[in-house]
Coordinates of C-alpha atoms and ligand atoms in Angstrom, one line a residue:
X781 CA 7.3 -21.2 -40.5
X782 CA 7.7 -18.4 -38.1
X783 CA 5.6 -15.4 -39.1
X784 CA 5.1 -11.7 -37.8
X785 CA 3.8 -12.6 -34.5
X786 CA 6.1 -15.6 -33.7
X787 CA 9.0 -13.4 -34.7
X788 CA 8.0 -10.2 -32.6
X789 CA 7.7 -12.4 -29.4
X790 CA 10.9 -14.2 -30.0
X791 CA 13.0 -10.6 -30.7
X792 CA 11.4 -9.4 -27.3
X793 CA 12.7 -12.0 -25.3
X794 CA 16.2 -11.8 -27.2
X795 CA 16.2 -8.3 -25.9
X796 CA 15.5 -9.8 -22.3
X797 CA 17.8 -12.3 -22.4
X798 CA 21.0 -11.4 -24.8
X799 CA 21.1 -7.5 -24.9
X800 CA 24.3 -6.6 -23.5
X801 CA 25.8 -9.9 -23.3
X802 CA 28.9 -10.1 -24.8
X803 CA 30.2 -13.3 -27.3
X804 CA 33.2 -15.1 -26.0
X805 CA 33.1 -17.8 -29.1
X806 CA 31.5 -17.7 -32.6
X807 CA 31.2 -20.8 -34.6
X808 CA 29.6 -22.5 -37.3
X809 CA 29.2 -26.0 -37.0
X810 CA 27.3 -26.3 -40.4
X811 CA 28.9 -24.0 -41.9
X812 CA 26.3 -23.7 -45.5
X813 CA 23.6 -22.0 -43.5
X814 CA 25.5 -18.8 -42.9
X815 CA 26.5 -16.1 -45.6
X816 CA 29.6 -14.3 -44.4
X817 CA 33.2 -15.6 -44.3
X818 CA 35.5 -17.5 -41.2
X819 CA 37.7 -14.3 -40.7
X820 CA 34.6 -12.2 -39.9
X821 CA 32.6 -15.1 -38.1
X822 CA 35.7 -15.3 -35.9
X823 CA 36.0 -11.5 -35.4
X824 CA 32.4 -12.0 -33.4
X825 CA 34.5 -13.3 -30.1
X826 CA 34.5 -9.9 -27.8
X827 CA 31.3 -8.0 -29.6
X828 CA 28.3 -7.1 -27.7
X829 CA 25.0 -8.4 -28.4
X830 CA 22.2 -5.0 -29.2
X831 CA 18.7 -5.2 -29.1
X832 CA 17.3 -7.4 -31.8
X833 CA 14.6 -6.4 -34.0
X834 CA 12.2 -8.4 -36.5
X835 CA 11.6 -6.9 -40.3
X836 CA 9.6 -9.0 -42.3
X837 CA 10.1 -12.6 -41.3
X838 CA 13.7 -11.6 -40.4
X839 CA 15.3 -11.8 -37.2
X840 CA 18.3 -8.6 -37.1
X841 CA 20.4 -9.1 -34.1
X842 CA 23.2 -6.3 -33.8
X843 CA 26.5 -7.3 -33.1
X844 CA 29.1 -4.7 -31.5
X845 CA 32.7 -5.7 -32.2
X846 CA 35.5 -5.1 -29.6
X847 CA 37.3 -2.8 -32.6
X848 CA 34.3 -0.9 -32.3
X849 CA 32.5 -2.0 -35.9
X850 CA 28.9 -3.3 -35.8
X851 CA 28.0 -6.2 -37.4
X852 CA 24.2 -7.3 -38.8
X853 CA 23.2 -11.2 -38.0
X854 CA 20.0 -11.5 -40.1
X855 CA 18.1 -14.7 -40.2
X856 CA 15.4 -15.8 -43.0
X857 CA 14.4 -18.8 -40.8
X858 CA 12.1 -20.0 -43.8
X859 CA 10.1 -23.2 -42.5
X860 CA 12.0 -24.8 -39.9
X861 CA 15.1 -22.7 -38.4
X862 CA 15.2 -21.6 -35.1
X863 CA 16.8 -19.6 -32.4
X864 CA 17.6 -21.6 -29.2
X865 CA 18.9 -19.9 -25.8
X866 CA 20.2 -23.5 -24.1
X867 CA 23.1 -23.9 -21.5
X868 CA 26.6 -24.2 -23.1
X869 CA 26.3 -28.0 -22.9
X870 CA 23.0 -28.9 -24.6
X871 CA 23.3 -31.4 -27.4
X872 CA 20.6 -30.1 -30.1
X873 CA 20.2 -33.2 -32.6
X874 CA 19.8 -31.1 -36.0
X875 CA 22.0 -29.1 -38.4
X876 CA 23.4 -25.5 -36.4
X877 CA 24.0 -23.0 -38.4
X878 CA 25.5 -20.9 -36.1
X879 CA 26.7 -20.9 -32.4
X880 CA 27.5 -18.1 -30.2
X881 CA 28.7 -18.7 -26.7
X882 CA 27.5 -16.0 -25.0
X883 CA 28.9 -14.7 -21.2
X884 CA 27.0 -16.5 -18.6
X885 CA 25.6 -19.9 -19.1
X886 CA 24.2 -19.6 -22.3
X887 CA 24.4 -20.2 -26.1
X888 CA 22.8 -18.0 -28.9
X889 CA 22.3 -21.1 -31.4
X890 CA 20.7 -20.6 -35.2
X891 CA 19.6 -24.6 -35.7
X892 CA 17.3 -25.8 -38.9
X893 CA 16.1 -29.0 -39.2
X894 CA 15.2 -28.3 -43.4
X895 CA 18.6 -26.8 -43.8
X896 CA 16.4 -23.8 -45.8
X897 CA 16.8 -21.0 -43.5
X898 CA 19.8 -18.5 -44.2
X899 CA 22.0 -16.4 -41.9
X900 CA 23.6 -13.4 -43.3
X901 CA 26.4 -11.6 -41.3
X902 CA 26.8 -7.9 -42.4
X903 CA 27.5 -4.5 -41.7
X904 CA 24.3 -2.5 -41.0
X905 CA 24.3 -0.9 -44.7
X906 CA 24.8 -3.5 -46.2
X907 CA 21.3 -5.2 -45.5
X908 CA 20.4 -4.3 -49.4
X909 CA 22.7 -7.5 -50.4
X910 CA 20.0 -10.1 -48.8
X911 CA 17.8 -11.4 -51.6
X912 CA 14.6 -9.4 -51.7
X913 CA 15.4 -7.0 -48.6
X914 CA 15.2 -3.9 -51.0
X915 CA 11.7 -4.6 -52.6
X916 CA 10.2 -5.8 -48.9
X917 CA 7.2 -3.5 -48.6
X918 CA 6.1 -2.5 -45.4
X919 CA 5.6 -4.2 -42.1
X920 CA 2.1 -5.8 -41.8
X921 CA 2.4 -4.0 -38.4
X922 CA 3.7 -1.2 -39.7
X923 CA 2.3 2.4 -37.3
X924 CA 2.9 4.1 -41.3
X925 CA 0.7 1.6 -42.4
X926 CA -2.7 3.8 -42.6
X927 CA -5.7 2.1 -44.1
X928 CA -5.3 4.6 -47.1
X929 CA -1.9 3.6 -47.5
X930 CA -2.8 0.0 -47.2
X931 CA -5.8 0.8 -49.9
X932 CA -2.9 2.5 -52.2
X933 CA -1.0 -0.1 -52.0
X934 CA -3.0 -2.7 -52.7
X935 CA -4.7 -1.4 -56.1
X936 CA -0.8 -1.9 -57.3
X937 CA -0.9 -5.7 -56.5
X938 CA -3.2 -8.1 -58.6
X939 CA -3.7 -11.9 -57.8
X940 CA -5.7 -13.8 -55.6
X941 CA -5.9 -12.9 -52.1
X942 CA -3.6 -15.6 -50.3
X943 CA -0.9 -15.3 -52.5
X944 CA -0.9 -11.4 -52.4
X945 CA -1.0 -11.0 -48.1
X946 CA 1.9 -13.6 -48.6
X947 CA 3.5 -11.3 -51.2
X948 CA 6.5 -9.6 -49.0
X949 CA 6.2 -7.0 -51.3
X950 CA 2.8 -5.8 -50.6
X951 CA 3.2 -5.9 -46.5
X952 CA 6.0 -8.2 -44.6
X953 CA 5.5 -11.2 -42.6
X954 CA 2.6 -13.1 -43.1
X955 CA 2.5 -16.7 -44.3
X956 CA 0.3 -19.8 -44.9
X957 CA -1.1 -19.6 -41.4
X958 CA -1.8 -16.1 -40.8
X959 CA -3.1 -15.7 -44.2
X960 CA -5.4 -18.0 -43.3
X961 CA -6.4 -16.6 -39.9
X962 CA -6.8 -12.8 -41.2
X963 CA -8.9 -13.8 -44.6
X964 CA -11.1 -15.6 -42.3
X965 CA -11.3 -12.8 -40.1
X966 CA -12.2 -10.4 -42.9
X967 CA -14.7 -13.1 -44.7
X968 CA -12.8 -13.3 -47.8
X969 CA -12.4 -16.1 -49.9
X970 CA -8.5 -17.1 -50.2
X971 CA -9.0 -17.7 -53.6
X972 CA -10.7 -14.5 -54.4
X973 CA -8.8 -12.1 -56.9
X974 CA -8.2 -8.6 -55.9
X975 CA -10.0 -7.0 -58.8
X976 CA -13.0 -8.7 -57.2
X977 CA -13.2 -6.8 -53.9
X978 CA -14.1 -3.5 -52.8
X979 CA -13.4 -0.8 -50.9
X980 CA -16.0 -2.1 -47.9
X981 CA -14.0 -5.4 -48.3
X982 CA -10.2 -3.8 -48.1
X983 CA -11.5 -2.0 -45.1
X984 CA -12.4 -5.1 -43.5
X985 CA -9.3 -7.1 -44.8
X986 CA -6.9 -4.5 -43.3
X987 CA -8.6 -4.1 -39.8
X988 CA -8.6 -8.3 -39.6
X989 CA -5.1 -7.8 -40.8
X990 CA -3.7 -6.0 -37.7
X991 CA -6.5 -7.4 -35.3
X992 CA -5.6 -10.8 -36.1
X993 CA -1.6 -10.3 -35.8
X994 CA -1.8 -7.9 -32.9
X995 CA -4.4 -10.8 -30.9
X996 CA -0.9 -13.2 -31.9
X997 CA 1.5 -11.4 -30.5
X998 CA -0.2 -10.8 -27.1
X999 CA -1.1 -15.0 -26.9
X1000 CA 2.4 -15.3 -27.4
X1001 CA 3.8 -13.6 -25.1
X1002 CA 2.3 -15.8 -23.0
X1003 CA 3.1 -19.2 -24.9
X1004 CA 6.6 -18.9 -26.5
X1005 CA 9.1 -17.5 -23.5
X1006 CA 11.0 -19.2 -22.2
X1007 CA 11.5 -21.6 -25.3
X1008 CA 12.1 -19.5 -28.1
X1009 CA 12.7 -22.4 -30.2
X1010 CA 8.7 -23.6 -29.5
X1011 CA 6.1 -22.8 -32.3
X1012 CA 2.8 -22.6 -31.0
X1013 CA -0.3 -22.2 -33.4
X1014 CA -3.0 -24.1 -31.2
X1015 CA -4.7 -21.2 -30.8
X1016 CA -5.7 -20.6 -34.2
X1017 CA -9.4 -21.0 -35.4
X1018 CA -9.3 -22.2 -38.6
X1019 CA -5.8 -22.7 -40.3
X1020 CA -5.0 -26.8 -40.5
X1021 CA -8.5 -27.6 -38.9
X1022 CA -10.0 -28.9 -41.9
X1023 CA -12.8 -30.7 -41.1
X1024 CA -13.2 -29.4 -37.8
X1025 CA -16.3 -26.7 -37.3
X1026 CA -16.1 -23.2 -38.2
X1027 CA -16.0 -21.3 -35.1
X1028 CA -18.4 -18.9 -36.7
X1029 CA -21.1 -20.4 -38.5
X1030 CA -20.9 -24.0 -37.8
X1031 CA -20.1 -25.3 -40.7
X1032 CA -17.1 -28.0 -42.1
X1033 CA -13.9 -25.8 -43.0
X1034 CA -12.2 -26.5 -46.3
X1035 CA -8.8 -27.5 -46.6
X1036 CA -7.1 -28.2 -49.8
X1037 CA -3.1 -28.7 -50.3
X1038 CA -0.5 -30.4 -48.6
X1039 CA 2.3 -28.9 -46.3
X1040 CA 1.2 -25.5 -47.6
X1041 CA -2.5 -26.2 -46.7
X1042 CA -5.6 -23.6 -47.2
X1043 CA -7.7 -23.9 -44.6
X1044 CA -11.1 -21.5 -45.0
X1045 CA -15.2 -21.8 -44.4
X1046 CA -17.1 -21.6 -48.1
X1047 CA -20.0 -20.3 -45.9
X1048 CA -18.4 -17.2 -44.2
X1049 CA -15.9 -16.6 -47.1
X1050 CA -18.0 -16.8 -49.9
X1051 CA -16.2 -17.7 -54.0
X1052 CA -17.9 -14.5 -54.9
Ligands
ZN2551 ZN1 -18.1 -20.3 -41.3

């Protein structure tokens, strides 16, 4: 699933590659994954593509119209949808969602493989009608985001630790695998309630927070363009290397849990 740093690196080189280009045809060959209706999905022909932007684990791309109105595309990519920049004539063999035919010799394609993802197509105040988008807290990234505020925030957010730095609510787009990489960063126990930690421990937990992402983002920019549709995670120490030794201290990480695996090291992240 495409988390903060994927998504950054992925809006950067949409910038790049789509700002200014304009949409000549917009369709929807699978129709289901995209929220709007055909009389506005066909009023895209003629817009101009802006300068997307990433909130959360969203993808915004703004779309100019020719009569002058701007229109939203924002995509919740969930675990397996993905942006693909390919020449007009690619065949992509999985579900598309949405396909924009761009000037030059590209397409703008939304494809997933799950079918879980969603598109949404809206004006740019209208962003409140996407499920969740008014309680999303802020950016893991986020400059506002001081260590006091994180330290506020957090005393308002009980639960294990996992769980909460996957809670959009508390900060916005981290998942299973940079969950993983940051509490193993900060030397805290996935498992470990809130309630349990202190302030030392927040510190530590909001400094691997932005170290870990940050470290991403610049890997990335190496790894991801040209393919935007690539995930790359090899670079990660610990998450999905069960088994494997901890980079730290030697010793076998845990992993418990199927597709949405924990991986973690019970000698640097101590139960208690
Ligand atoms: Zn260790």
């Amino acid at each position: 699933m495409p988390e903060l740093p994927d998504l950054t690196v992925v809006a950067e080189e949409l910038i790049r590659r789509t700002a200014g280009r304009t949409v000549r045809e917009a369709t929807a060959p699978t129709p289901i994954l995209l929220r709007s209706t055909p009389e506005e999905l066909a009023a895209l022909a003629g817009s101009t593509v802006g300068e997307t932007r990433r909130r959360g684990k969203f993808l915004l791309i703004p779309l100019v119209r020719s009569d002058g109105e701007q229109r939203i595309l924002a995509a919740n990519a969930m675990l397996a949808g993905r942006f693909w920049l390919v020449p007009h004539a690619t065949r992509v063999r999985a579900r598309t969602g949405l396909r924009l035919r761009l000037d030059g010799d590209k397409d703008l394609r939304y494809v997933d493989r799950e079918m879980l993802g969603k598109l949404y197509l809206l004006g740019p105040d209208r962003l409140d009608e996407i499920p969740g988008w008014s309680e999303m807290g802020p950016d893991a990234d986020d400059p506002e985001l001081t260590p006091e505020r994180f330290h506020e925030r957090i005393r308002r957010h009980p639960g294990e630790l996992k769980p909460l730095l996957r809670n959009s609510r508390f900060v916005a787009g981290i998942g299973n695998a940079y969950s993983d990489e940051i509490l193993w960063a900060a030397r805290l126990a996935p498992f470990r309630r809130r309630s349990t930690i202190g302030a030392e421990d927040i510190d530590r937990l909001y400094h691997a927070m932005r170290s870990v992402l940050a470290d991403a983002v610049e890997r990335l920019r190496v790894l991801i363009p040209p393919n935007i549709e690539t995930q790359h995670r090899e670079f990660l120490k610990v998450h999905l290397r069960g088994g494997e030794p901890c980079p730290r201290c030697g010793r076998e990480l845990r992993q418990i849990g199927g597709r949405e695996a924990t991986t973690f090291c019970r000698t640097c992240q101590p139960p208690l």
